[in-house]
Each structure stands twice: as C-alpha cells, then as structure tokens.
C-alpha cells in the first residue's frame, strides 16, 4: 500500500546523499539515486565480490529477467522487447551500428539533437554511406510546426533523390528542456515509411510512457539513472519484435552473436534478449536495481504523484525565478513545451542582434560560451550549486529541474542568486573577458 507522499527539500537530507551545502537544481544531467536504492546497489556489488563467477553466470540472467519484467509495464510493452544498456548513447550507437546503409541513405534529425548523438551519426558516416539531414529548430515553437518540418524535410530529401531511412528525435530535449511531440513524430514516420529512433534520455520516470507500446516507435532508449532513481549507468532499450532481427549484435559484440547463416537457438529467451544478458565484463549491478527503484517510487506515492509534484514545482518555481529576474519561462501558445519537469527561464543578459550596438547590449553571440562558463563556475564556487545554462535563439537560458527533494524556496533562492550574477555581468562585462 502506498502512503501519502511527502516531498520537498527535507527529503534531500533524509533520502539522498547530497552534500549538506549543495543545492542540486540540475537533476536532468546525471540523476540521483536515493540512499535506499544505493544500499540495494551495494548489496548487489557485494554479491559480485563474494562469488564473481556464480553471479555473472547464474544469478545475473535471473536478476535481469526480473528487471525487464518490472520495467516493461512502464513502457506498455512485453518484457521480451526490453533489455538494458549503460546509457542512451549506447542504445543509439547500437541501433546505428547495426543497420546497413546504402548510397544515398539519409538520417533526418533536428538541430536540437544531443551532441553525442549527432557525432555518432557523423562517426557512422565515416565508415558507411550514411549522411545526416538537419532540420533547424528555434524555440519556442508549436508541436504542429515541428511535425510539419519533419514531413517537409523528408519530402525535400526524397525530391533530391535521397533515401530517408530514419528519423531521430527526443521525448524531451536536453536543451532547451522542452517536451517534443514524439508520438506525432512517430506517426508521421510510419506514414512516410521512415524508421523512427527515439532518444528518450529524459523519458522513463519523467513523463508518462505507458502508451509507448501503442505508439510503437521502431527503436527507443531511455536512461533509468536520470529520473527513475536507478544508480548510474542504466538505460532501458526497447526494440519491438518486428525489428529485433535488425539488431544483430550488442556493442561490443559478445558471445551470443550469431555468425552469418547460423540459426538462433529456438529454446529459451529470444535472441535479442540473449544478446544483452552478458555483453562484456562491466558493472551490471545498476541494471539489477530497477525493481527496487520502482518499488521505492510506489512507496512514495507512485509514478503519477511523483510526476505531478515535479511538474508543478518546475512550473511554479520557474515562474517565480522568471518573476525575480524580470524575464519569462519558455513555452508556446499551446503550453506543450512545459509538460515535463523542466523550466527554461530566460536570463536578463542582452546580446547585440544584427549589428545593434545599443547601450543595453553588452555582448555578442560569440560571448555566449564565455558567459555560460562564468555563470556556471561562479555559481559553483560561491553558492555550491550547478546551473545548466545555454545560449539558444539569441538568448541565454537556465534549465532548472523539478524534483522530489526540492521545494519552492530552492527556486526562489536560485532566482536571487541568478539575479545577482546577471547584475554583476551587466555592471562589469569584462568579467567574461
């Protein structure tokens, strides 16, 4: 039976292992596991240390089966369609390095793609015919416009004689931290007969994904160590049965790989699952913690209660930070960008636009990276917090995370700290040299 959830900053010291002086407002990058899950993690690590061969050979496959069965309902898919990899980047690499690309093959992606995913495409392209087609996005933007841009790009590439083999997109962007219309994008890909690869790094535990099976993307990966409270690093990798034949090998290739022409053993688990039961000698213990993390969340009140608190905190806290700064929270007319636990708040740092040299514009776009580094390092050294900032569409933004160990006062606190930092920049632009 679940108990009435009690969330807020008091939970930070009782349930998590953060330094008492540290204010963690950037949960989205690396996540955090509660102490109860850390203890479970240590138990699994102890089992490995006590009997390494026994754990890896006999116990690990059983623990992984339990984890797959526990996580599958959160995605609305069968357990035999999910496996675990260390992180979302590994999942993306696994897909792209398994597919065969012919002359003229193109993968379409948006300009907001995660940096390592974009570089993965470039890396695969060095050894194959794969080429990338970029769709520029400037936020805020409406969901319908994003879907239309995808359709238009696919049709344009085909008109130029290219074969659009795949489209890659996010559930929620890394920056700006905005929810994408991934369901509609999958539907558009299916209609256009293009494979869909979803980088759901910010996905499970963050937004409702129980309808993923019905939406049915071709490939999906989501980090469990970000928002599901699983220890780092762990990601769930979903490939529907119809596409599992395309995943011929794990990364790196290991014992379950089948030589060309070799038939899979019809007994036991599907070949896709066998590929990932043991990939290489690495730390599988985070994968084993998935059931404990899900149980912990149920005891706190369940997925919806956690999601609602984090979403509401990000919404109300983000508005308060914007009020303190005299700016605004990024959103669109239909308010779809903020349907997650991120708040993107514009910082009051002005940039020259199109040759504008007014007195209020101290900086150019070329200064953005230096400003970002100065804000981040100063916040860390003086206030013991980390701020996820970035320059997008001509403005500087901060991405703040709503989380169960934070409260409204934490957002007010960071709002005033940001106001102080931005005032110092305005008074002394030479701080960023």
GROMACS .gro file of C-alpha atoms in nm:
model
  433
    1UNK     CA    1   0.000   0.000   0.000
    2UNK     CA    2   0.132   0.343  -0.093
    3UNK     CA    3   0.146   0.617   0.166
    4UNK     CA    4   0.062   0.983   0.118
    5UNK     CA    5   0.369   1.137  -0.047
    6UNK     CA    6   0.571   1.396   0.141
    7UNK     CA    7   0.804   1.574  -0.097
    8UNK     CA    8   1.027   1.877  -0.062
    9UNK     CA    9   1.372   1.993   0.044
   10UNK     CA   10   1.355   1.800   0.373
   11UNK     CA   11   1.373   1.482   0.166
   12UNK     CA   12   1.713   1.590   0.034
   13UNK     CA   13   1.891   1.516   0.359
   14UNK     CA   14   1.689   1.215   0.469
   15UNK     CA   15   1.660   1.018   0.145
   16UNK     CA   16   1.956   1.132  -0.067
   17UNK     CA   17   2.334   1.155  -0.026
   18UNK     CA   18   2.395   1.511  -0.146
   19UNK     CA   19   2.645   1.726   0.040
   20UNK     CA   20   2.452   1.932   0.301
   21UNK     CA   21   2.572   2.257   0.141
   22UNK     CA   22   2.495   2.158  -0.220
   23UNK     CA   23   2.170   2.263  -0.388
   24UNK     CA   24   2.102   2.018  -0.675
   25UNK     CA   25   1.893   2.202  -0.933
   26UNK     CA   26   2.018   2.005  -1.234
   27UNK     CA   27   1.878   1.656  -1.180
   28UNK     CA   28   1.836   1.613  -1.555
   29UNK     CA   29   2.201   1.559  -1.644
   30UNK     CA   30   2.306   1.270  -1.421
   31UNK     CA   31   2.014   1.195  -1.192
   32UNK     CA   32   2.043   1.078  -0.831
   33UNK     CA   33   1.962   0.752  -0.656
   34UNK     CA   34   1.803   0.759  -0.310
   35UNK     CA   35   2.000   0.606  -0.022
   36UNK     CA   36   1.765   0.307  -0.009
   37UNK     CA   37   1.850   0.224  -0.370
   38UNK     CA   38   2.219   0.290  -0.314
   39UNK     CA   39   2.211   0.034  -0.033
   40UNK     CA   40   2.044  -0.217  -0.264
   41UNK     CA   41   2.314  -0.140  -0.518
   42UNK     CA   42   2.585  -0.211  -0.262
   43UNK     CA   43   2.416  -0.545  -0.183
   44UNK     CA   44   2.442  -0.649  -0.548
   45UNK     CA   45   2.803  -0.535  -0.566
   46UNK     CA   46   2.875  -0.744  -0.257
   47UNK     CA   47   2.725  -1.048  -0.429
   48UNK     CA   48   2.958  -0.994  -0.723
   49UNK     CA   49   3.259  -0.958  -0.497
   50UNK     CA   50   3.177  -1.269  -0.296
   51UNK     CA   51   3.127  -1.506  -0.591
   52UNK     CA   52   3.208  -1.337  -0.924
   53UNK     CA   53   3.164  -1.642  -1.147
   54UNK     CA   54   2.844  -1.753  -0.979
   55UNK     CA   55   2.691  -1.407  -1.002
   56UNK     CA   56   2.780  -1.347  -1.367
   57UNK     CA   57   2.693  -1.697  -1.487
   58UNK     CA   58   2.387  -1.792  -1.287
   59UNK     CA   59   2.242  -1.503  -1.091
   60UNK     CA   60   2.276  -1.210  -1.333
   61UNK     CA   61   2.041  -1.352  -1.602
   62UNK     CA   62   1.774  -1.406  -1.336
   63UNK     CA   63   1.812  -1.053  -1.196
   64UNK     CA   64   1.796  -0.908  -1.548
   65UNK     CA   65   1.476  -1.101  -1.619
   66UNK     CA   66   1.324  -0.955  -1.302
   67UNK     CA   67   1.429  -0.605  -1.406
   68UNK     CA   68   1.286  -0.646  -1.756
   69UNK     CA   69   0.954  -0.769  -1.615
   70UNK     CA   70   0.944  -0.479  -1.368
   71UNK     CA   71   1.013  -0.205  -1.621
   72UNK     CA   72   0.810  -0.330  -1.918
   73UNK     CA   73   0.471  -0.208  -1.778
   74UNK     CA   74   0.609   0.147  -1.751
   75UNK     CA   75   0.653   0.136  -2.129
   76UNK     CA   76   0.342  -0.068  -2.209
   77UNK     CA   77   0.546  -0.331  -2.393
   78UNK     CA   78   0.624  -0.703  -2.344
   79UNK     CA   79   0.926  -0.787  -2.129
   80UNK     CA   80   1.091  -0.964  -2.424
   81UNK     CA   81   1.107  -0.632  -2.607
   82UNK     CA   82   1.330  -0.459  -2.350
   83UNK     CA   83   1.692  -0.504  -2.248
   84UNK     CA   84   1.942  -0.287  -2.062
   85UNK     CA   85   2.244  -0.089  -2.178
   86UNK     CA   86   2.464   0.153  -1.979
   87UNK     CA   87   2.315   0.475  -2.122
   88UNK     CA   88   2.104   0.622  -2.400
   89UNK     CA   89   2.409   0.700  -2.613
   90UNK     CA   90   2.498   0.330  -2.612
   91UNK     CA   91   2.146   0.247  -2.729
   92UNK     CA   92   2.165   0.497  -3.014
   93UNK     CA   93   2.505   0.358  -3.116
   94UNK     CA   94   2.371   0.004  -3.102
   95UNK     CA   95   2.095   0.088  -3.349
   96UNK     CA   96   2.303   0.289  -3.594
   97UNK     CA   97   2.595   0.047  -3.595
   98UNK     CA   98   2.366  -0.250  -3.665
   99UNK     CA   99   2.191  -0.106  -3.968
  100UNK     CA  100   2.330  -0.130  -4.319
  101UNK     CA  101   2.343   0.197  -4.509
  102UNK     CA  102   2.346   0.221  -4.887
  103UNK     CA  103   2.447   0.502  -5.120
  104UNK     CA  104   2.201   0.790  -5.079
  105UNK     CA  105   2.075   0.686  -4.733
  106UNK     CA  106   1.992   0.977  -4.505
  107UNK     CA  107   1.901   1.010  -4.138
  108UNK     CA  108   1.691   1.316  -4.056
  109UNK     CA  109   1.731   1.488  -3.720
  110UNK     CA  110   1.659   1.825  -3.561
  111UNK     CA  111   1.921   2.086  -3.476
  112UNK     CA  112   1.839   2.032  -3.108
  113UNK     CA  113   1.980   1.677  -3.121
  114UNK     CA  114   2.200   1.574  -2.831
  115UNK     CA  115   2.563   1.642  -2.921
  116UNK     CA  116   2.690   1.284  -2.883
  117UNK     CA  117   2.404   1.152  -3.098
  118UNK     CA  118   2.491   1.395  -3.376
  119UNK     CA  119   2.854   1.288  -3.354
  120UNK     CA  120   2.751   0.922  -3.359
  121UNK     CA  121   2.581   0.983  -3.695
  122UNK     CA  122   2.897   1.152  -3.822
  123UNK     CA  123   3.111   0.865  -3.692
  124UNK     CA  124   2.894   0.601  -3.858
  125UNK     CA  125   2.904   0.807  -4.176
  126UNK     CA  126   3.284   0.787  -4.184
  127UNK     CA  127   3.260   0.412  -4.244
  128UNK     CA  128   2.937   0.392  -4.441
  129UNK     CA  129   2.719   0.581  -4.688
  130UNK     CA  130   2.503   0.736  -4.414
  131UNK     CA  131   2.454   1.110  -4.432
  132UNK     CA  132   2.267   1.346  -4.199
  133UNK     CA  133   1.995   1.597  -4.289
  134UNK     CA  134   1.948   1.865  -4.026
  135UNK     CA  135   1.616   2.039  -3.950
  136UNK     CA  136   1.675   2.377  -3.778
  137UNK     CA  137   1.456   2.444  -3.475
  138UNK     CA  138   1.436   2.771  -3.280
  139UNK     CA  139   1.234   2.764  -2.960
  140UNK     CA  140   0.964   2.839  -2.864
  141UNK     CA  141   0.781   2.653  -3.140
  142UNK     CA  142   0.447   2.478  -3.177
  143UNK     CA  143   0.424   2.098  -3.195
  144UNK     CA  144   0.243   2.108  -3.528
  145UNK     CA  145   0.528   2.311  -3.677
  146UNK     CA  146   0.784   2.054  -3.559
  147UNK     CA  147   0.592   1.769  -3.720
  148UNK     CA  148   0.542   1.972  -4.038
  149UNK     CA  149   0.914   2.046  -4.057
  150UNK     CA  150   0.990   1.675  -4.035
  151UNK     CA  151   0.747   1.592  -4.313
  152UNK     CA  152   0.877   1.871  -4.533
  153UNK     CA  153   1.238   1.765  -4.482
  154UNK     CA  154   1.169   1.402  -4.570
  155UNK     CA  155   0.985   1.503  -4.886
  156UNK     CA  156   1.259   1.750  -4.981
  157UNK     CA  157   1.532   1.488  -4.941
  158UNK     CA  158   1.335   1.240  -5.150
  159UNK     CA  159   1.282   1.502  -5.419
  160UNK     CA  160   1.659   1.539  -5.433
  161UNK     CA  161   1.696   1.165  -5.488
  162UNK     CA  162   1.791   1.068  -5.134
  163UNK     CA  163   1.653   0.772  -4.940
  164UNK     CA  164   1.544   0.886  -4.595
  165UNK     CA  165   1.600   0.569  -4.398
  166UNK     CA  166   1.547   0.701  -4.047
  167UNK     CA  167   1.446   0.998  -3.833
  168UNK     CA  168   1.592   1.051  -3.486
  169UNK     CA  169   1.426   1.272  -3.224
  170UNK     CA  170   1.380   1.310  -2.849
  171UNK     CA  171   1.099   1.264  -2.599
  172UNK     CA  172   1.223   1.571  -2.409
  173UNK     CA  173   1.513   1.779  -2.536
  174UNK     CA  174   1.833   1.817  -2.340
  175UNK     CA  175   1.839   2.190  -2.420
  176UNK     CA  176   1.611   2.363  -2.412
  177UNK     CA  177   1.442   2.120  -2.172
  178UNK     CA  178   1.117   2.103  -2.370
  179UNK     CA  179   0.884   1.815  -2.443
  180UNK     CA  180   0.874   1.711  -2.808
  181UNK     CA  181   0.564   1.577  -2.986
  182UNK     CA  182   0.730   1.238  -3.015
  183UNK     CA  183   0.401   1.050  -3.055
  184UNK     CA  184   0.303   1.256  -3.359
  185UNK     CA  185   0.654   1.232  -3.498
  186UNK     CA  186   0.640   0.852  -3.478
  187UNK     CA  187   0.304   0.855  -3.658
  188UNK     CA  188   0.449   1.079  -3.929
  189UNK     CA  189   0.747   0.844  -3.972
  190UNK     CA  190   0.517   0.545  -4.006
  191UNK     CA  191   0.310   0.725  -4.269
  192UNK     CA  192   0.625   0.828  -4.456
  193UNK     CA  193   0.772   0.476  -4.423
  194UNK     CA  194   1.074   0.603  -4.233
  195UNK     CA  195   1.226   0.422  -3.934
  196UNK     CA  196   1.192   0.612  -3.605
  197UNK     CA  197   1.467   0.618  -3.343
  198UNK     CA  198   1.377   0.792  -3.017
  199UNK     CA  199   1.645   0.926  -2.785
  200UNK     CA  200   1.438   0.918  -2.466
  201UNK     CA  201   1.728   1.008  -2.237
  202UNK     CA  202   1.476   1.222  -2.047
  203UNK     CA  203   1.190   0.977  -2.056
  204UNK     CA  204   1.115   0.700  -1.811
  205UNK     CA  205   1.025   0.838  -1.470
  206UNK     CA  206   0.997   1.184  -1.623
  207UNK     CA  207   0.693   1.168  -1.850
  208UNK     CA  208   0.420   0.907  -1.888
  209UNK     CA  209   0.540   0.639  -2.130
  210UNK     CA  210   0.285   0.367  -2.062
  211UNK     CA  211   0.145   0.419  -2.413
  212UNK     CA  212   0.483   0.367  -2.582
  213UNK     CA  213   0.380   0.022  -2.699
  214UNK     CA  214   0.073   0.163  -2.872
  215UNK     CA  215   0.270   0.446  -3.031
  216UNK     CA  216   0.519   0.179  -3.140
  217UNK     CA  217   0.840   0.355  -3.246
  218UNK     CA  218   1.092   0.139  -3.426
  219UNK     CA  219   1.365   0.190  -3.166
  220UNK     CA  220   1.358   0.357  -2.824
  221UNK     CA  221   1.612   0.406  -2.545
  222UNK     CA  222   1.571   0.587  -2.213
  223UNK     CA  223   1.805   0.646  -1.920
  224UNK     CA  224   1.684   0.492  -1.595
  225UNK     CA  225   1.954   0.667  -1.392
  226UNK     CA  226   1.819   1.014  -1.467
  227UNK     CA  227   1.458   1.022  -1.348
  228UNK     CA  228   1.376   0.667  -1.234
  229UNK     CA  229   1.626   0.678  -0.942
  230UNK     CA  230   1.831   0.381  -1.065
  231UNK     CA  231   2.207   0.406  -0.994
  232UNK     CA  232   2.428   0.517  -1.284
  233UNK     CA  233   2.455   0.393  -1.552
  234UNK     CA  234   2.145   0.216  -1.671
  235UNK     CA  235   1.917   0.264  -1.969
  236UNK     CA  236   1.624   0.060  -2.098
  237UNK     CA  237   1.647  -0.027  -2.468
  238UNK     CA  238   1.320  -0.117  -2.641
  239UNK     CA  239   1.306  -0.284  -2.981
  240UNK     CA  240   0.966  -0.422  -3.090
  241UNK     CA  241   0.964  -0.785  -3.203
  242UNK     CA  242   0.918  -0.681  -3.566
  243UNK     CA  243   1.259  -0.509  -3.566
  244UNK     CA  244   1.467  -0.734  -3.343
  245UNK     CA  245   1.616  -0.913  -3.642
  246UNK     CA  246   1.785  -0.582  -3.732
  247UNK     CA  247   1.985  -0.583  -3.408
  248UNK     CA  248   2.245  -0.846  -3.494
  249UNK     CA  249   2.497  -0.756  -3.225
  250UNK     CA  250   2.542  -0.578  -2.897
  251UNK     CA  251   2.822  -0.325  -2.852
  252UNK     CA  252   3.078  -0.466  -2.811
  253UNK     CA  253   2.999  -0.789  -2.991
  254UNK     CA  254   2.993  -1.077  -2.746
  255UNK     CA  255   2.924  -1.450  -2.711
  256UNK     CA  256   2.554  -1.456  -2.812
  257UNK     CA  257   2.631  -1.310  -3.155
  258UNK     CA  258   2.541  -1.548  -3.438
  259UNK     CA  259   2.773  -1.598  -3.735
  260UNK     CA  260   2.613  -1.525  -4.075
  261UNK     CA  261   2.384  -1.815  -4.158
  262UNK     CA  262   2.386  -1.951  -3.804
  263UNK     CA  263   2.037  -2.018  -3.670
  264UNK     CA  264   1.927  -1.894  -3.325
  265UNK     CA  265   1.851  -2.149  -3.058
  266UNK     CA  266   1.471  -2.182  -3.053
  267UNK     CA  267   1.478  -2.277  -2.686
  268UNK     CA  268   1.475  -2.015  -2.413
  269UNK     CA  269   1.486  -1.639  -2.448
  270UNK     CA  270   1.458  -1.453  -2.779
  271UNK     CA  271   1.792  -1.396  -2.949
  272UNK     CA  272   1.755  -1.019  -2.895
  273UNK     CA  273   1.739  -1.067  -2.517
  274UNK     CA  274   2.028  -1.313  -2.518
  275UNK     CA  275   2.248  -1.058  -2.692
  276UNK     CA  276   2.229  -0.827  -2.391
  277UNK     CA  277   2.227  -1.073  -2.099
  278UNK     CA  278   2.605  -1.058  -2.098
  279UNK     CA  279   2.787  -0.814  -2.325
  280UNK     CA  280   3.127  -0.787  -2.159
  281UNK     CA  281   3.279  -0.760  -1.813
  282UNK     CA  282   3.118  -0.444  -1.683
  283UNK     CA  283   2.915  -0.339  -1.381
  284UNK     CA  284   2.567  -0.483  -1.435
  285UNK     CA  285   2.455  -0.411  -1.079
  286UNK     CA  286   2.270  -0.087  -1.168
  287UNK     CA  287   2.052  -0.291  -1.407
  288UNK     CA  288   1.962  -0.522  -1.118
  289UNK     CA  289   1.833  -0.227  -0.909
  290UNK     CA  290   1.540  -0.144  -1.139
  291UNK     CA  291   1.275  -0.337  -0.939
  292UNK     CA  292   1.391  -0.175  -0.614
  293UNK     CA  293   1.376   0.174  -0.767
  294UNK     CA  294   1.024   0.115  -0.899
  295UNK     CA  295   0.915  -0.021  -0.561
  296UNK     CA  296   1.063   0.282  -0.386
  297UNK     CA  297   0.866   0.511  -0.614
  298UNK     CA  298   0.546   0.318  -0.545
  299UNK     CA  299   0.602   0.356  -0.171
  300UNK     CA  300   0.643   0.733  -0.218
  301UNK     CA  301   0.305   0.756  -0.386
  302UNK     CA  302   0.356   0.618  -0.735
  303UNK     CA  303   0.458   0.744  -1.076
  304UNK     CA  304   0.176   0.994  -1.119
  305UNK     CA  305   0.223   1.150  -0.775
  306UNK     CA  306   0.596   1.195  -0.832
  307UNK     CA  307   0.542   1.331  -1.181
  308UNK     CA  308   0.272   1.575  -1.067
  309UNK     CA  309   0.487   1.715  -0.787
  310UNK     CA  310   0.793   1.760  -1.009
  311UNK     CA  311   0.590   1.913  -1.292
  312UNK     CA  312   0.410   2.154  -1.061
  313UNK     CA  313   0.733   2.256  -0.888
  314UNK     CA  314   0.905   2.320  -1.221
  315UNK     CA  315   0.605   2.523  -1.339
  316UNK     CA  316   0.551   2.734  -1.027
  317UNK     CA  317   0.920   2.754  -0.938
  318UNK     CA  318   1.015   2.852  -1.290
  319UNK     CA  319   0.757   3.131  -1.291
  320UNK     CA  320   0.893   3.260  -0.961
  321UNK     CA  321   1.251   3.263  -1.092
  322UNK     CA  322   1.135   3.450  -1.403
  323UNK     CA  323   0.948   3.699  -1.183
  324UNK     CA  324   1.261   3.764  -0.979
  325UNK     CA  325   1.468   3.809  -1.294
  326UNK     CA  326   1.207   4.016  -1.475
  327UNK     CA  327   1.201   3.771  -1.767
  328UNK     CA  328   0.982   3.473  -1.864
  329UNK     CA  329   0.963   3.095  -1.889
  330UNK     CA  330   0.996   2.942  -2.235
  331UNK     CA  331   0.668   2.798  -2.362
  332UNK     CA  332   0.448   2.800  -2.672
  333UNK     CA  333   0.086   2.906  -2.727
  334UNK     CA  334  -0.046   2.556  -2.660
  335UNK     CA  335   0.169   2.511  -2.346
  336UNK     CA  336   0.308   2.177  -2.461
  337UNK     CA  337   0.676   2.259  -2.408
  338UNK     CA  338   0.636   2.269  -2.029
  339UNK     CA  339   0.459   1.934  -1.990
  340UNK     CA  340   0.760   1.796  -1.807
  341UNK     CA  341   0.974   1.867  -1.500
  342UNK     CA  342   1.199   2.126  -1.665
  343UNK     CA  343   1.167   2.502  -1.652
  344UNK     CA  344   1.363   2.705  -1.907
  345UNK     CA  345   1.398   3.060  -1.777
  346UNK     CA  346   1.543   3.342  -1.984
  347UNK     CA  347   1.832   3.522  -1.817
  348UNK     CA  348   1.841   3.905  -1.827
  349UNK     CA  349   2.161   3.914  -2.031
  350UNK     CA  350   2.124   4.114  -2.352
  351UNK     CA  351   2.300   4.033  -2.678
  352UNK     CA  352   2.357   4.251  -2.983
  353UNK     CA  353   2.133   4.149  -3.271
  354UNK     CA  354   2.202   4.219  -3.638
  355UNK     CA  355   2.463   4.483  -3.572
  356UNK     CA  356   2.265   4.652  -3.293
  357UNK     CA  357   2.505   4.841  -3.069
  358UNK     CA  358   2.269   4.993  -2.814
  359UNK     CA  359   2.396   5.051  -2.464
  360UNK     CA  360   2.189   4.766  -2.319
  361UNK     CA  361   2.359   4.515  -2.550
  362UNK     CA  362   2.695   4.444  -2.394
  363UNK     CA  363   2.758   4.107  -2.556
  364UNK     CA  364   2.757   3.933  -2.891
  365UNK     CA  365   2.662   3.572  -2.962
  366UNK     CA  366   3.035   3.491  -2.965
  367UNK     CA  367   3.045   3.578  -2.593
  368UNK     CA  368   2.775   3.325  -2.504
  369UNK     CA  369   3.006   3.036  -2.427
  370UNK     CA  370   3.226   3.252  -2.203
  371UNK     CA  371   2.919   3.384  -2.019
  372UNK     CA  372   2.791   3.031  -1.970
  373UNK     CA  373   3.122   2.917  -1.823
  374UNK     CA  374   3.147   3.221  -1.596
  375UNK     CA  375   2.795   3.175  -1.457
  376UNK     CA  376   2.842   2.803  -1.402
  377UNK     CA  377   3.182   2.830  -1.231
  378UNK     CA  378   3.085   3.131  -1.021
  379UNK     CA  379   2.765   2.961  -0.903
  380UNK     CA  380   2.962   2.651  -0.813
  381UNK     CA  381   3.243   2.833  -0.631
  382UNK     CA  382   3.031   3.091  -0.447
  383UNK     CA  383   2.693   2.923  -0.396
  384UNK     CA  384   2.771   2.549  -0.419
  385UNK     CA  385   2.523   2.474  -0.693
  386UNK     CA  386   2.543   2.377  -1.059
  387UNK     CA  387   2.341   2.567  -1.319
  388UNK     CA  388   2.265   2.419  -1.660
  389UNK     CA  389   2.280   2.723  -1.887
  390UNK     CA  390   2.293   2.756  -2.264
  391UNK     CA  391   2.253   3.005  -2.547
  392UNK     CA  392   1.958   2.940  -2.776
  393UNK     CA  393   1.777   3.153  -3.035
  394UNK     CA  394   1.960   3.471  -2.938
  395UNK     CA  395   1.910   3.445  -2.561
  396UNK     CA  396   2.076   3.289  -2.260
  397UNK     CA  397   1.864   3.039  -2.065
  398UNK     CA  398   1.889   2.838  -1.748
  399UNK     CA  399   1.729   2.492  -1.731
  400UNK     CA  400   1.600   2.409  -1.382
  401UNK     CA  401   1.480   2.065  -1.273
  402UNK     CA  402   1.175   1.993  -1.060
  403UNK     CA  403   1.244   1.702  -0.825
  404UNK     CA  404   1.103   1.546  -0.508
  405UNK     CA  405   1.399   1.665  -0.296
  406UNK     CA  406   1.346   2.031  -0.395
  407UNK     CA  407   1.094   2.288  -0.281
  408UNK     CA  408   0.962   2.627  -0.389
  409UNK     CA  409   1.215   2.805  -0.167
  410UNK     CA  410   1.501   2.639  -0.356
  411UNK     CA  411   1.375   2.803  -0.675
  412UNK     CA  412   1.340   3.139  -0.503
  413UNK     CA  413   1.694   3.104  -0.369
  414UNK     CA  414   1.841   3.033  -0.713
  415UNK     CA  415   1.634   3.312  -0.865
  416UNK     CA  416   1.802   3.570  -0.642
  417UNK     CA  417   2.146   3.416  -0.699
  418UNK     CA  418   2.094   3.436  -1.075
  419UNK     CA  419   1.977   3.794  -1.044
  420UNK     CA  420   2.297   3.879  -0.859
  421UNK     CA  421   2.515   3.706  -1.118
  422UNK     CA  422   2.342   3.875  -1.412
  423UNK     CA  423   2.365   4.215  -1.241
  424UNK     CA  424   2.739   4.166  -1.195
  425UNK     CA  425   2.774   4.081  -1.564
  426UNK     CA  426   2.582   4.392  -1.665
  427UNK     CA  427   2.789   4.616  -1.440
  428UNK     CA  428   3.118   4.461  -1.544
  429UNK     CA  429   3.111   4.288  -1.886
  430UNK     CA  430   3.486   4.236  -1.860
  431UNK     CA  431   3.421   3.956  -1.611
  432UNK     CA  432   3.397   3.725  -1.911
  433UNK     CA  433   3.695   3.886  -2.081
   0.00000   0.00000   0.00000
